[in-house]
Amino acid sequence: MLEFDLTEEQRALQSLARDFAQREIQPVALELDGMDVRESFPWDIVKKGSALGLRTMALPPEWGGVGADLLTQSIMIDQLAYADMSCCKIFSQCWKVSRHLYMAGTEDQKNRYIPSFVEDDTFVLGQAITEPDVGSDNSGYYDPPAGQGLALRAERQGDYFVLNGMKHMIANGPVAKLFVVTARTDPTVSQNNGVSRFIVPSDTPGFSIGRIHDKFGFRAYPNAELIFEDVKIPVEDLLGGKEGPASEETYMRTVGSIESSSHTMGVARAAFDAAVKFANERVQGGKPIIQHQAVQNTLAELYVALQAGRTLLWRTAWTSTYKEPDAALAGACKVFCAEATRKITQGAMELFGGVGVMRDLPVQKYVRDSLIMLHHAGGTQSMVKLKIGKTLESRYQQGLPVV
């Protein structure tokens, strides 16, 4: 049976995240949003969050974390993203990539890299997959044949792999000290069978940062181009110690969908709360606008979308934590929560009237941030729907339950 009660540990971590968000993130969120993207990375917030264990919490206790599972992480994202999705995503990206290192890395790799990540309060992680000509091709729906798809090349030369090529739109790109990079190791086969992952420290010779992308939302969470020019990576830094597809790939895609949905619903809740507060305080026609039926109807619709999205998110996170990751369910969660958040943030801004688009109020920021999430994590909405359909087709053909 699906339980909605939190454990004592989850309540404690929820309170920790809420207090930190209210104290450190919320007062500076609008200021960070308005800054030049090359200067807006919130190092002070990262350091203060690190002191509380926020950056490393996904690691198990024996590796310096608290072993927070996906459901617990979703609960914490709800609190942090409520204050600012960008600052929250900096931490949760570290949760995702550190989990990946722990799950897939060899004992030698974990011993060499995880302690440095834990001990350095400015050690941020990144994951590099997307390339200028490879977006939907990397979504998992289509397997590009030889000669197509990912172009970053990793050629074996003795005890090294030499990487040449480029990535772009890479999260934490300008600031990460370590990346998990996906590259082509075998160009003669399809992409799914011909790629491998590498651990790449940012100070590796030949590696550099290109353009920092200037997004209209999600602005304090930086994305950048990564350039590889004869970057030599020791064979021992081939993630997992072997070439080829990763056994944990489906799980990591599910993690990405849950993480993305958690952020969107945190923003949706913030926008909805702001709308209810404004509707109770704004007087028109001689009474607070919440007493007008049109406003009541709008708020009711937004409330339904918010509760439906939060419930679906909870079920998806719970299932992936205590049962088995469900790719179709995770995709459905991503699609529904992104659309619900777009509806809620735009509906909230409409209730604010003319002041809703003013930069000194956060409601317009909620809208911009929500629109980013329509394509974030797992591809565009259309691509995610295609993957859901493909999964349903496969289940039926195998004689498995569709739901």
Tab-separated table of N, CA and C in Angstrom, residues 131 133-134 137 142-153 184-195:
chain	number	residue	atom	x	y	z
A	131	GLU	N	24.832	17.063	-27.358
A	131	GLU	CA	25.746	17.719	-28.290
A	131	GLU	C	24.946	18.622	-29.219
A	133	ASP	N	24.373	18.640	-32.341
A	133	ASP	CA	23.556	17.943	-33.342
A	133	ASP	C	22.889	16.693	-32.784
A	134	VAL	N	22.914	16.539	-31.469
A	134	VAL	CA	22.346	15.334	-30.856
A	134	VAL	C	21.502	15.743	-29.662
A	137	ASP	N	18.028	12.408	-30.468
A	137	ASP	CA	18.741	11.164	-30.759
A	137	ASP	C	19.283	10.507	-29.500
A	142	TYR	N	15.089	6.524	-30.008
A	142	TYR	CA	15.660	6.154	-31.301
A	142	TYR	C	17.122	5.811	-31.092
A	143	ASP	N	17.585	4.721	-31.679
A	143	ASP	CA	18.979	4.302	-31.570
A	143	ASP	C	19.691	4.623	-32.880
A	144	PRO	N	20.435	5.736	-32.934
A	144	PRO	CA	21.096	6.120	-34.179
A	144	PRO	C	22.065	5.041	-34.653
A	145	PRO	N	22.055	4.748	-35.951
A	145	PRO	CA	22.982	3.741	-36.476
A	145	PRO	C	24.406	4.274	-36.549
A	146	ALA	N	25.321	3.418	-36.951
A	146	ALA	CA	26.715	3.828	-37.122
A	146	ALA	C	26.805	5.045	-38.027
A	147	GLY	N	27.616	6.013	-37.615
A	147	GLY	CA	27.783	7.231	-38.397
A	147	GLY	C	26.830	8.340	-38.027
A	148	GLN	N	25.872	8.052	-37.158
A	148	GLN	CA	24.939	9.068	-36.702
A	148	GLN	C	24.964	9.146	-35.180
A	149	GLY	N	24.301	10.186	-34.631
A	149	GLY	CA	24.214	10.313	-33.178
A	149	GLY	C	25.435	10.986	-32.578
A	150	LEU	N	25.761	10.591	-31.359
A	150	LEU	CA	26.853	11.231	-30.629
A	150	LEU	C	28.146	11.234	-31.437
A	151	ALA	N	28.790	12.407	-31.472
A	151	ALA	CA	29.990	12.558	-32.289
A	151	ALA	C	31.257	12.709	-31.464
A	152	LEU	N	31.124	12.981	-30.148
A	152	LEU	CA	32.322	13.072	-29.317
A	152	LEU	C	33.025	11.716	-29.370
A	153	ARG	N	34.230	11.695	-29.868
A	153	ARG	CA	34.940	10.450	-30.146
A	153	ARG	C	35.937	10.161	-29.037
A	184	ARG	N	31.574	8.292	-27.930
A	184	ARG	CA	31.589	7.148	-28.845
A	184	ARG	C	32.931	6.425	-28.744
A	185	THR	N	32.894	5.179	-28.351
A	185	THR	CA	34.105	4.353	-28.346
A	185	THR	C	34.121	3.384	-29.520
A	186	ASP	N	32.959	3.112	-30.100
A	186	ASP	CA	32.890	2.229	-31.263
A	186	ASP	C	31.961	2.842	-32.302
A	187	PRO	N	32.515	3.514	-33.320
A	187	PRO	CA	31.677	4.186	-34.320
A	187	PRO	C	31.097	3.239	-35.360
A	188	THR	N	31.417	1.945	-35.279
A	188	THR	CA	30.959	0.999	-36.290
A	188	THR	C	29.623	0.350	-35.939
A	189	VAL	N	29.105	0.641	-34.743
A	189	VAL	CA	27.834	0.057	-34.320
A	189	VAL	C	26.863	1.175	-33.962
A	190	SER	N	25.634	0.807	-33.609
A	190	SER	CA	24.645	1.821	-33.241
A	190	SER	C	25.075	2.553	-31.979
A	191	GLN	N	24.434	3.699	-31.768
A	191	GLN	CA	24.832	4.525	-30.629
A	191	GLN	C	24.672	3.793	-29.294
A	192	ASN	N	23.539	3.133	-29.093
A	192	ASN	CA	23.302	2.475	-27.811
A	192	ASN	C	24.372	1.452	-27.477
A	193	ASN	N	24.947	0.834	-28.494
A	193	ASN	CA	25.966	-0.189	-28.270
A	193	ASN	C	27.387	0.352	-28.378
A	194	GLY	N	27.529	1.562	-28.892
A	194	GLY	CA	28.863	2.063	-29.182
A	194	GLY	C	29.342	3.203	-28.317
A	195	VAL	N	28.614	3.521	-27.226
A	195	VAL	CA	29.047	4.608	-26.349
A	195	VAL	C	29.519	4.063	-25.003
